[in-house]
Each structure stands twice: as structure tokens, then as C-alpha cells.
Coordinates of C-alpha atoms and ligand atoms in Angstrom, one line a residue:
M1 CA 8.4 -5.1 23.1
K2 CA 9.9 -5.2 19.7
Q3 CA 10.4 -1.9 17.8
M4 CA 10.9 -1.9 14.0
N5 CA 14.2 -0.2 13.3
N6 CA 14.7 -0.3 17.0
N7 CA 18.3 1.0 16.9
I8 CA 17.1 4.4 17.2
S9 CA 15.8 5.6 20.5
N10 CA 13.9 8.9 19.9
P11 CA 15.1 10.3 16.7
F12 CA 12.3 12.8 16.2
S13 CA 13.1 14.8 19.3
F14 CA 15.4 17.8 18.4
G15 CA 19.0 17.1 18.7
H16 CA 21.8 15.2 16.8
K17 CA 20.0 12.2 16.8
H18 CA 17.3 13.8 14.7
N19 CA 19.8 14.4 12.0
H20 CA 21.1 11.0 12.4
V21 CA 18.1 9.2 11.2
F22 CA 17.5 11.5 8.3
V23 CA 21.0 10.9 7.2
K24 CA 20.7 7.2 7.6
F25 CA 17.6 7.1 5.8
G26 CA 19.0 9.4 3.0
V27 CA 22.2 7.6 2.6
C28 CA 20.2 4.4 2.3
F29 CA 17.9 5.8 -0.3
L30 CA 21.0 7.4 -2.3
L31 CA 22.8 4.2 -2.3
L32 CA 20.1 2.1 -3.1
G33 CA 18.7 3.7 -6.3
L34 CA 18.2 0.2 -8.0
S35 CA 17.1 -1.9 -5.0
Y36 CA 14.9 1.1 -3.7
R37 CA 13.1 1.3 -7.1
L38 CA 12.2 -2.4 -6.6
F39 CA 10.3 -1.2 -3.6
F40 CA 8.6 1.8 -4.5
S41 CA 8.8 2.0 -8.2
T42 CA 7.3 -0.6 -10.6
S43 CA 8.9 -3.8 -10.6
I44 CA 6.8 -5.0 -13.3
D45 CA 7.5 -2.2 -15.7
S46 CA 9.9 -4.2 -17.9
S47 CA 8.3 -7.5 -17.7
P48 CA 4.7 -7.2 -19.0
V49 CA 2.2 -9.7 -17.5
V50 CA 2.9 -13.2 -18.4
D51 CA 0.5 -16.2 -18.3
T52 CA 1.9 -17.7 -15.3
D53 CA 0.0 -21.0 -15.7
T54 CA 2.4 -21.7 -18.7
A55 CA 5.4 -19.9 -17.5
F56 CA 6.1 -22.0 -14.5
V57 CA 5.1 -25.7 -14.8
A58 CA 7.9 -26.9 -12.5
E59 CA 6.4 -29.2 -9.8
D60 CA 7.4 -28.3 -6.3
T61 CA 7.0 -29.8 -2.9
L62 CA 4.6 -27.0 -1.3
S63 CA 1.6 -28.4 0.3
P64 CA -1.8 -27.5 -1.1
P65 CA -3.8 -25.1 1.0
V66 CA -5.9 -26.6 3.6
G67 CA -9.6 -25.8 4.1
N68 CA -12.4 -25.5 1.7
P69 CA -12.4 -22.1 -0.3
P70 CA -15.7 -20.4 0.2
I71 CA -17.9 -20.3 -2.6
P72 CA -17.4 -16.8 -4.2
G73 CA -20.3 -14.4 -4.1
D74 CA -22.3 -17.1 -1.9
L75 CA -20.9 -16.7 1.5
P76 CA -23.1 -17.2 4.4
V77 CA -24.1 -14.0 5.6
N78 CA -25.1 -13.6 9.3
E79 CA -27.2 -10.4 8.9
S80 CA -27.0 -9.8 12.6
Q81 CA -23.3 -9.2 12.5
T82 CA -23.2 -7.7 9.0
Y83 CA -22.7 -4.1 8.6
H84 CA -24.2 -2.8 11.8
N85 CA -20.9 -1.6 13.2
E86 CA -21.4 2.2 13.3
K87 CA -19.9 2.5 16.7
C88 CA -17.1 -0.1 16.4
D89 CA -13.6 0.9 15.6
I90 CA -12.9 -1.6 13.0
F91 CA -9.1 -0.7 13.1
T92 CA -8.5 -1.8 16.7
G93 CA -8.5 -5.6 17.1
E94 CA -6.4 -8.6 16.6
W95 CA -5.6 -11.3 13.9
V96 CA -7.4 -14.4 14.3
P97 CA -6.9 -18.1 12.5
D98 CA -9.1 -18.2 9.5
P99 CA -9.1 -21.7 8.0
T100 CA -11.1 -20.7 5.0
G101 CA -8.1 -19.0 3.5
P102 CA -7.9 -16.6 0.6
F103 CA -10.4 -16.3 -2.2
Y104 CA -7.8 -16.9 -5.0
T105 CA -4.5 -18.6 -5.6
N106 CA -1.4 -17.9 -7.6
N107 CA -2.9 -20.3 -10.0
S108 CA -6.4 -18.8 -10.3
C109 CA -5.3 -15.1 -10.5
H110 CA -3.0 -13.8 -13.3
S111 CA -2.9 -10.2 -11.9
I112 CA -0.3 -10.9 -9.1
E113 CA 2.8 -9.2 -9.8
D114 CA 5.8 -11.5 -10.0
H115 CA 7.6 -10.0 -7.1
Q116 CA 4.5 -10.5 -4.8
N117 CA 3.7 -14.0 -6.0
C118 CA 5.2 -15.6 -2.9
M119 CA 3.7 -19.1 -3.5
R120 CA 4.9 -19.5 -7.0
N121 CA 8.4 -18.0 -6.1
G122 CA 8.7 -20.8 -3.6
R123 CA 7.9 -19.5 -0.1
P124 CA 7.8 -22.8 1.7
D125 CA 5.3 -21.7 4.6
S126 CA 1.7 -21.0 4.0
G127 CA 0.4 -20.2 7.4
Y128 CA 0.3 -16.5 6.7
I129 CA -2.7 -16.9 4.4
Y130 CA -4.9 -18.3 7.1
W131 CA -5.6 -15.3 9.3
R132 CA -8.2 -12.6 9.2
W133 CA -8.6 -9.2 11.0
K134 CA -11.2 -9.4 13.8
P135 CA -11.9 -5.9 15.4
R136 CA -12.1 -6.0 19.2
E137 CA -15.7 -4.8 19.5
C138 CA -17.5 -6.2 16.5
E139 CA -17.4 -8.6 13.6
L140 CA -15.9 -7.8 10.4
P141 CA -17.6 -9.9 7.8
K142 CA -15.1 -11.4 5.2
F143 CA -15.1 -9.6 1.8
N144 CA -17.9 -10.8 -0.4
P145 CA -17.0 -10.2 -4.0
G146 CA -20.6 -10.9 -5.4
R147 CA -22.1 -8.3 -3.1
F148 CA -19.4 -5.8 -3.6
L149 CA -19.8 -6.0 -7.5
D150 CA -23.5 -5.7 -7.1
F151 CA -23.0 -2.6 -5.0
M152 CA -20.6 -1.2 -7.4
R153 CA -22.7 -1.6 -10.5
D154 CA -22.4 1.3 -12.9
K155 CA -19.6 2.8 -10.7
S156 CA -15.8 3.2 -10.7
I157 CA -13.2 3.1 -8.0
A158 CA -9.5 4.3 -8.3
F159 CA -6.5 3.5 -6.0
I160 CA -4.3 6.6 -6.3
G161 CA -0.8 6.3 -4.7
D162 CA 2.5 4.3 -5.0
S163 CA 3.2 0.6 -5.4
I164 CA 1.3 -0.4 -2.1
S165 CA -1.9 0.9 -3.8
R166 CA -1.0 -1.3 -6.9
N167 CA -0.4 -4.0 -4.4
Q168 CA -3.9 -3.7 -3.0
V169 CA -5.6 -3.2 -6.4
Q170 CA -4.1 -6.7 -7.4
S171 CA -5.6 -8.2 -4.4
L172 CA -9.0 -6.8 -4.9
V173 CA -8.9 -7.6 -8.7
C174 CA -8.0 -11.1 -8.0
T175 CA -10.7 -11.5 -5.5
L176 CA -13.4 -10.0 -7.7
S177 CA -12.3 -12.2 -10.6
E178 CA -13.5 -15.1 -8.7
V179 CA -17.1 -13.9 -9.5
E180 CA -16.5 -11.9 -12.7
K181 CA -13.2 -12.0 -14.7
A182 CA -11.7 -8.6 -14.8
V183 CA -10.8 -7.3 -18.3
E184 CA -7.7 -5.2 -18.5
V185 CA -8.7 -2.2 -20.5
Y186 CA -5.7 0.1 -20.2
H187 CA -2.2 0.2 -18.9
D188 CA 0.4 3.0 -19.3
E189 CA 3.7 2.4 -21.0
E190 CA 5.4 1.1 -17.9
Y191 CA 2.4 -0.9 -16.4
R192 CA 2.3 1.4 -13.5
S193 CA -1.2 2.7 -13.9
K194 CA -3.9 0.3 -15.1
R195 CA -7.6 0.1 -15.6
W196 CA -9.8 -3.1 -15.3
S197 CA -13.4 -3.5 -16.4
F198 CA -16.0 -5.9 -15.0
P199 CA -18.2 -5.6 -18.1
S200 CA -21.4 -7.4 -16.7
H201 CA -21.3 -5.1 -13.8
N202 CA -20.3 -2.0 -15.7
F203 CA -17.8 -1.4 -13.0
S204 CA -14.2 -0.4 -13.4
V205 CA -11.2 -0.4 -11.1
S206 CA -8.2 2.0 -11.6
V207 CA -4.9 2.2 -10.3
I208 CA -2.9 5.4 -10.8
W209 CA 0.8 5.6 -10.0
T210 CA 1.5 8.8 -8.5
P211 CA 3.8 8.2 -5.5
F212 CA 3.9 11.7 -4.3
L213 CA 0.4 12.9 -5.3
I214 CA 1.8 16.0 -6.2
K215 CA 4.0 17.3 -9.2
A216 CA 7.4 15.6 -9.2
A217 CA 10.1 15.4 -11.5
V218 CA 11.9 12.1 -10.9
F219 CA 15.1 11.4 -12.8
E220 CA 15.2 7.6 -12.8
D221 CA 15.9 5.5 -15.8
N222 CA 14.0 2.3 -16.6
N223 CA 16.3 0.4 -14.3
G224 CA 15.7 2.9 -11.3
V225 CA 19.1 4.5 -11.6
S226 CA 18.8 8.0 -10.5
S227 CA 20.7 10.6 -12.5
G228 CA 19.4 13.7 -10.4
T229 CA 17.6 14.8 -7.3
I230 CA 13.8 14.6 -7.3
Q231 CA 12.2 17.9 -7.5
L232 CA 8.9 18.4 -5.8
H233 CA 6.5 21.2 -6.4
L234 CA 4.7 21.6 -3.1
D235 CA 1.9 23.7 -4.4
Q236 CA 0.9 21.6 -7.5
L237 CA -0.9 18.3 -7.7
D238 CA 0.1 15.6 -10.0
E239 CA -2.4 16.0 -12.9
V240 CA -2.0 12.3 -13.8
W241 CA -4.8 11.7 -11.2
T242 CA -6.6 15.2 -10.9
E243 CA -7.5 15.1 -14.6
Q244 CA -9.2 11.7 -14.1
Y245 CA -10.7 12.4 -10.9
K246 CA -14.1 13.4 -12.4
N247 CA -14.3 9.8 -13.7
F248 CA -14.3 8.2 -10.1
D249 CA -17.2 7.4 -7.8
Y250 CA -14.8 6.1 -5.1
A251 CA -11.2 6.7 -4.4
V252 CA -8.7 5.4 -2.1
L253 CA -6.1 7.7 -1.7
A254 CA -2.5 7.3 -0.2
G255 CA 0.7 8.9 0.3
G256 CA 3.7 7.4 1.8
K257 CA 7.3 6.5 1.9
W258 CA 8.4 8.3 -1.4
Y259 CA 8.6 11.3 0.8
L260 CA 11.5 9.9 2.6
K261 CA 13.6 10.2 -0.5
T262 CA 16.1 13.0 -1.1
A263 CA 14.3 15.9 -2.9
I264 CA 14.5 19.6 -3.6
Y265 CA 11.3 21.5 -2.7
Y266 CA 9.7 24.2 -4.7
E267 CA 6.8 26.5 -4.0
N268 CA 5.5 28.8 -6.5
T269 CA 8.4 27.6 -8.8
T270 CA 10.9 29.0 -6.3
M271 CA 13.2 26.6 -4.6
V272 CA 12.3 26.7 -0.9
G273 CA 14.5 23.9 0.6
C274 CA 15.1 20.3 0.6
H275 CA 15.2 17.0 2.3
N276 CA 18.6 15.4 2.7
C277 CA 20.3 17.0 -0.1
E278 CA 23.9 17.5 0.0
K279 CA 23.8 21.0 -1.4
N280 CA 23.8 24.3 0.3
I281 CA 19.9 24.4 0.6
T282 CA 17.8 24.9 3.8
E283 CA 16.8 21.2 5.1
L284 CA 13.2 21.3 5.7
G285 CA 12.7 17.7 6.5
F286 CA 10.2 15.3 4.8
E287 CA 7.6 16.4 7.4
Y288 CA 7.3 19.7 5.9
A289 CA 6.7 18.4 2.4
Y290 CA 4.4 15.6 3.4
R291 CA 2.3 18.0 5.4
K292 CA 2.0 20.6 2.5
A293 CA 1.3 17.8 0.0
L294 CA -1.6 16.5 2.0
Q295 CA -3.0 19.8 2.7
L296 CA -3.0 20.5 -1.2
V297 CA -4.6 17.1 -1.8
F298 CA -7.4 17.5 0.8
N299 CA -7.9 20.9 -0.4
F300 CA -8.6 19.6 -3.8
V301 CA -11.0 16.8 -2.9
T302 CA -12.9 19.1 -0.4
H303 CA -13.4 21.9 -3.2
S304 CA -14.1 19.6 -6.2
N305 CA -17.3 19.8 -7.9
H306 CA -17.2 16.3 -8.5
K307 CA -18.7 14.1 -5.6
V308 CA -16.3 11.3 -4.6
H309 CA -16.4 9.0 -1.7
I310 CA -12.7 9.2 -0.4
L311 CA -10.9 6.7 1.6
F312 CA -7.6 8.0 2.8
R313 CA -5.1 5.2 3.6
T314 CA -2.5 5.9 6.2
S315 CA 1.0 4.8 6.0
T316 CA 2.0 1.2 5.8
P317 CA 4.8 0.0 8.1
D318 CA 7.7 -2.1 6.9
H319 CA 9.2 -5.1 8.7
F320 CA 12.9 -5.0 8.0
E321 CA 14.9 -6.4 10.9
N322 CA 18.5 -6.2 11.6
G323 CA 19.2 -4.0 8.8
E324 CA 17.6 -2.0 6.1
W325 CA 16.8 -2.4 2.5
N326 CA 20.3 -3.3 1.4
T327 CA 22.1 -3.7 4.7
G328 CA 21.0 -7.4 5.3
G329 CA 17.4 -6.5 6.7
Y330 CA 15.1 -9.4 6.3
C331 CA 11.7 -10.6 7.5
N332 CA 11.3 -14.2 8.1
Q333 CA 8.6 -14.6 10.8
T334 CA 5.7 -16.9 10.1
V335 CA 3.1 -15.7 12.5
P336 CA 1.6 -12.4 13.4
F337 CA 2.4 -10.2 16.3
K338 CA 0.0 -10.0 19.1
E339 CA -0.9 -6.6 20.5
G340 CA 2.0 -5.2 22.5
E341 CA 4.6 -7.4 20.9
V342 CA 5.6 -4.6 18.6
D343 CA 6.0 -0.9 18.5
I344 CA 5.8 1.2 15.4
S345 CA 9.0 2.8 13.9
D346 CA 9.7 6.5 14.4
V347 CA 9.5 7.2 10.8
D348 CA 6.2 5.5 10.4
R349 CA 4.8 7.2 13.6
V350 CA 5.8 10.6 12.3
M351 CA 4.2 10.0 8.8
R352 CA 0.9 8.7 10.4
D353 CA 0.7 11.6 12.8
I354 CA 1.0 14.1 10.0
E355 CA -1.8 12.1 8.2
L356 CA -4.1 12.1 10.9
E357 CA -3.6 15.6 11.7
E358 CA -4.2 16.8 8.1
F359 CA -7.1 14.4 7.8
E360 CA -8.7 15.7 10.8
N361 CA -8.3 19.3 9.6
A362 CA -9.8 18.5 6.3
E363 CA -12.7 16.5 8.0
A364 CA -13.3 19.6 10.2
I365 CA -13.7 21.9 7.1
G366 CA -15.8 19.2 5.5
S367 CA -16.7 18.9 2.2
E368 CA -18.6 21.7 0.4
K369 CA -19.7 19.6 -2.4
G370 CA -21.1 16.4 -0.9
S371 CA -18.0 14.2 -1.1
T372 CA -17.4 12.0 1.9
F373 CA -14.1 11.2 3.7
K374 CA -13.1 8.3 5.7
L375 CA -9.8 7.3 7.1
F376 CA -8.7 4.0 6.1
D377 CA -6.4 3.5 9.0
T378 CA -4.4 0.3 8.0
T379 CA -1.2 1.2 9.6
H380 CA -1.4 -0.5 13.2
L381 CA -3.3 -3.7 11.9
S382 CA -0.4 -4.0 9.2
L383 CA 2.3 -3.5 11.8
L384 CA 1.0 -6.7 13.4
R385 CA 1.8 -8.8 10.2
P386 CA 5.6 -9.2 10.1
D387 CA 4.8 -12.7 8.3
G388 CA 3.1 -11.2 5.3
H389 CA 5.9 -9.8 3.2
P390 CA 7.7 -11.6 0.5
G391 CA 11.1 -11.4 2.2
V392 CA 13.5 -13.2 -0.1
Y393 CA 10.7 -14.6 -1.9
R394 CA 10.3 -11.4 -4.1
M395 CA 12.4 -13.4 -6.5
F396 CA 11.6 -16.7 -8.2
Q397 CA 13.3 -19.5 -6.2
P398 CA 15.9 -17.2 -4.6
Y399 CA 18.2 -20.0 -3.5
A400 CA 18.2 -21.9 -6.7
G401 CA 22.0 -22.9 -7.2
K402 CA 23.0 -21.0 -4.0
D403 CA 23.8 -21.6 -0.6
K404 CA 20.9 -21.0 1.9
S405 CA 23.3 -18.5 3.6
A406 CA 23.7 -16.6 0.3
K407 CA 22.8 -12.7 0.6
V408 CA 19.5 -12.3 -1.0
Q409 CA 17.6 -8.9 -1.2
N410 CA 14.4 -8.9 0.8
D411 CA 11.2 -7.1 0.4
C412 CA 9.7 -6.4 3.7
L413 CA 7.4 -3.7 2.7
H414 CA 5.0 -5.0 -0.1
W415 CA 2.8 -7.8 0.7
C416 CA 2.5 -11.3 -0.6
L417 CA -0.5 -12.1 -2.7
P418 CA -2.5 -13.8 -1.5
G419 CA -1.7 -12.4 2.0
P420 CA -2.6 -10.0 4.7
I421 CA -3.5 -7.2 2.4
D422 CA -6.5 -9.2 1.3
S423 CA -8.0 -8.2 4.6
W424 CA -7.9 -4.6 3.6
N425 CA -10.6 -5.5 1.2
D426 CA -12.8 -6.7 4.3
L427 CA -12.3 -3.2 5.6
I428 CA -13.1 -1.4 2.4
M429 CA -16.3 -3.3 2.0
E430 CA -17.3 -2.4 5.6
M431 CA -16.4 1.3 5.1
M432 CA -18.3 1.5 1.7
L433 CA -21.3 -0.4 2.6
N434 CA -21.9 0.7 6.0
Ligands
NAG501 C1 -25.0 -14.3 14.2 O1 -24.1 -13.5 14.8 C2 -24.5 -13.2 16.2 C3 -23.4 -12.3 16.8 O2 -22.1 -12.8 16.7 C4 -24.8 -14.5 17.0 O3 -25.2 -14.3 18.2 C5 -25.7 -15.6 16.3 O4 -25.7 -16.7 16.8 C6 -25.2 -15.7 14.8 N1 -26.4 -16.3 14.1 C7 -26.1 -17.4 13.3 C8 -27.3 -18.0 12.6 O5 -24.9 -17.8 13.1
NAG502 C1 1.5 -21.6 -7.5 O1 2.2 -22.1 -6.4 C2 2.4 -23.5 -6.4 C3 3.3 -23.8 -5.1 O2 2.4 -23.3 -4.1 C4 3.3 -24.0 -7.6 O3 3.3 -25.4 -7.6 C5 2.5 -23.5 -8.9 O4 3.4 -23.9 -10.0 C6 2.2 -22.1 -9.0 N1 1.5 -21.8 -10.0 C7 1.7 -20.7 -10.8 C8 0.7 -20.4 -11.9 O5 2.5 -19.9 -10.4
NAG503 C1 -22.5 2.3 -17.1 O1 -22.4 3.2 -16.1 C2 -22.3 4.6 -16.4 C3 -21.9 5.4 -15.2 O2 -20.6 5.0 -14.6 C4 -23.6 5.0 -17.0 O3 -23.5 6.3 -17.5 C5 -23.8 4.0 -18.3 O4 -25.1 4.4 -18.8 C6 -23.8 2.6 -17.7 N1 -23.8 1.6 -19.0 C7 -24.9 0.8 -19.1 C8 -24.9 0.0 -20.3 O5 -25.7 0.6 -18.0
NAG504 C1 4.2 33.6 -7.1 O1 5.4 34.6 -7.3 C2 5.0 35.5 -8.1 C3 6.3 36.3 -8.6 O2 7.1 36.3 -7.5 C4 4.0 36.6 -7.4 O3 3.7 37.5 -8.2 C5 2.7 35.7 -7.0 O4 2.0 36.5 -6.3 C6 3.3 34.5 -6.3 N1 2.0 33.6 -6.0 C7 1.7 33.2 -5.0 C8 0.6 32.2 -4.9 O5 2.5 33.1 -4.0
NAG505 C1 25.8 28.5 2.0 O1 24.8 29.4 2.2 C2 25.0 30.4 3.0 C3 23.8 31.6 3.0 O2 23.3 31.6 1.8 C4 26.3 31.3 2.6 O3 26.6 32.3 3.5 C5 27.5 30.3 2.6 O4 28.6 30.8 2.0 C6 27.0 29.0 1.4 N1 28.1 28.0 1.5 C7 28.5 27.4 0.5 C8 29.6 26.3 0.6 O5 28.2 27.6 -0.6
NAG506 C1 15.6 -15.7 10.0 O1 16.8 -15.3 9.4 C2 17.8 -15.2 10.2 C3 19.0 -14.5 9.4 O2 19.1 -15.1 8.1 C4 18.2 -16.3 10.9 O3 19.2 -16.1 11.9 C5 17.0 -16.9 11.7 O4 17.3 -18.1 12.3 C6 15.9 -16.8 10.7 N1 14.6 -17.3 11.6 C7 13.7 -18.1 11.2 C8 12.5 -18.3 12.1 O5 13.8 -18.8 10.1

């Protein structure tokens, strides 16, 4: 059995190994301000969307996709296997071959962020786009953009979180655009938060960049170089999303890996501790902050007067092998894992356990105001896709003018577009329409 980051046996038991893993992560994150930012921050900030049709006209040798693309909005629907899955756990299953392939290509969609545009960047294999998620006990219909748009008429959805949320929103916008072209109606200064409109359906899709979900002071310049330790206010939400919350009918919320960063924690404006800081401050561990933050988030959504259908997405695993971000870690597999071939990393397991516990607590309290909660549990199915990351193809033609053995930074966290994250939309559709 393969375990991602398998050099750590059980770092979350108490004892010195415990510290070891945090120090290891911390040092990594400290040293890697710049590359780290490429993963979690916004790599598109300084390079506004370009029209890739004209930006890259070079021919290359990649083979065209095989199979016939489905006709958008007009998929054959087998009613007997569609949206009748009440008892089925849609998150337990396997990846099965899917010759129909993705809805969109790097040529048809202009919303794909450069660092995730694997085909354009020269990734040579294309097998990774011909798989779909198949729950063990039922069928999961493929996403149907026409049906989704009709369902969402006069409504709005927001993806609230870090760059993985943006990764998914791009997949959704690209897929829907095959039926109705998305119109970008808003972006913030750094292109981290955006809103698209689908005018003929009076439907809007937002992505809100708030990597901690709570109030944070992040001291990074535009190049991701950090000039100070992150300050997190564990008792205050980030207003960038709470102020807009009343505008949404659906929200896909997610926390995540930013909590592994070195940070000083405040409660009621008083410093209460930190994670990984070198100063003489009590080490509370990221678990403490992450749990507090999720409690605050769930408390807000359960008590809000505005009714929203919430999907809470669990941690997304990375697939760095034989190293980490900048210590030569890479991901060059070309097929999914089968069940039992991989084990979740310890850090990802800890994060997900906190998520499940706090979600269940919130669910038990329930919503007083009629909002609904669902767990969008993508962790395990994503763990089975080591083949879906950009790897070295986060850069355009990474080996151009270089030896094939040249050291190139890998991205084994975000997902290629098109790629496995497109299947997350199948799940969202099932959860929303069921
Ligand atoms: C629809 O799906 C059910 C269950 O998988 C299957 O038994 C049936 O043959 C399918 N019908 C058609 C028309 O494909
Ligand atoms: C899309 O990728 C193909 C290679 O698969 C490449 O030839 C083409 O130029 C790319 N198009 C854009 C717009 O990036
Ligand atoms: C668009 O949807 C909003 C609700 O989100 C509704 O108030 C508005 O009337 C709709 N506009 C049209 C033209 O139907
Ligand atoms: C915050 O601190 C102030 C001053 O110490 C105190 O009066 C107040 O009760 C505290 N509030 C909470 C919510 O703990
Ligand atoms: C660290 O804090 C403890 C308790 O507040 C104090 O006794 C100790 O002197 C401090 N050490 C340094 C190096 O500041
Ligand atoms: C993946 O990359 C490693 C390190 O560069 C190399 O040793 C290995 O052969 C590669 N595997 C595949 C399947 O390309």
C-alpha cells in the first residue's frame, strides 16, 4: 500500500515525531514562500486572462482526444438510473474508464488558468481525462450542463475558499459554457475572486477567495514573498464572504491547507498561541485553529437568517512523491489508483477528521433557519487520482530548451483542466438535484 508522504509513520501520536512533522511542514512553508504561493495563492494575479486561442498557435504533436464529445445539454438520460440514489454513498466507489471524455477542451474554454492548462502546457499523455467516478452502489449520471442551468434559473452559487475552489469553479464555468457562454461580470484587483453571469438563465456563479474563511492578516507581496507571520483571528469570520452571503442560494464552502502555514492566533484581540512560530509563544497546532475556524463558520451558516443550501467540501489531498513542494517532489503517474493502493497522508487525515467532526456537530444542531447542509466529501475519490495534477506542466513547455532531467517545480495539488475535478461537478449535480 502506498502512502503519500509515507516517510512519517504516525506523526500525530504524541511524542517527538509529532513535532517533527510540524517542523518539517513549517520549514517547508517558510522556505517556500514563493513556490508555496503558486500553489495556494493566486497564480493568475499578475497575468490577467489572455485569449489563449491567439496566444499560443504553435503546433504540437499531441494526439487529438478520442471518442465523440457528448452533445451538451442533450445527454441521453436513463431516468431509471438518474437521481434516485437516496441510499447510495456516492463518495465510495472507483474510477472507471469513460471514453466520452470531458465537456470542454483547452481550445473551447478560455477560463482555464494557465497553471492548470495541462494540454496547452504540453502534457504528453491524455489518458487522465477519460475516467469518471462510479459509486459502488449506484450510477452517478454525468453532469448535464443544460439541466443544471435550467435548475439554477434565477439563482446563484458561490464557491468559497482557496485556489482549489477556484480550480473547481473554472471546471464548472468551462462545462456550462458549452451550453451558454459565461460572461465575466466581476473580478477583484488580483483576479482571485470573480463572478460570472449566464444571462439567459439569470444565473450567476461566484468564486470568493478566502483561504482561511476567517479574518486573517497575510503579509505577502504580489510575488508571494512573505514579510511577516500570518495573523489569524479565530473568533472573526472573513467579511469578504459573509458580507455577500445574503446574495447566494447555494454555497460550496471549503477550508484547507492554508492552515498548515505558520501563523499567530488571536482570540478576542489577544494573542493566544501560534502554529510553528519561532517566537516564545504557545504552540497550539493547526488543529486547534482549524477546529475553531470551522466552528465559527458553521455557527454562522446555521444561524444566518438567509437560507442557503450549503455543500461543505472536505480536504483535498496532494500527491507529491519522493519529496515535498520544493524538495524534488513530483507526480508523474498516468492512471488512477485502485482501492487499497494508496493511503491518505497523516496531515490530510487529521484535517478531514476535524472537518467530519465539526460538520457532524453542526448538522446535529441543525439549521434554525431552513438552510441545508451536505458533506461534499471529495477527499477519498481525489486521493485515487495521482494522475490528475499538472506536475511539471504547470508551466508552458517546462522542458523547452532544457534537459529532460532538469529540476522543474511540480504542482501535485491542483488539478488539470480538463481533469478529475470535472467529476466533482457530477457529484454536485447529484447532491443539488436529488
Ligand atoms: C437504465 O439503467 C438501468 C439500471 O442501470 C438498466 O437496467 C436499464 O437497462 C437502463 N435502460 C436503458 C434504456 O438504458
Ligand atoms: C490546446 O492543446 C493542444 C495540445 O493538446 C495545442 O495544440 C493547442 O494549441 C492548445 N490550444 C490552446 C488554445 O491552448
Ligand atoms: C433574476 O433572478 C433574481 C433572483 O435571483 C430575481 O429577483 C429577478 O427578478 C430575476 N430577473 C429576471 C429578469 O427574471
Ligand atoms: C473580550 O475581552 C474583553 C476585555 O478583556 C472582555 O471584556 C470581553 O468580555 C471579552 N469578550 C469575549 C467574548 O470573551
Ligand atoms: C518564554 O516564556 C516563558 C514564560 O512566559 C518565560 O519564562 C521565558 O523566559 C521566555 N523565554 C524567552 C527566551 O523569552
Ligand atoms: C517519474 O519521474 C521520476 C523522477 O523524475 C522517474 O524516475 C520515473 O521514471 C518517472 N516515472 C514515469 C512513469 O514516468
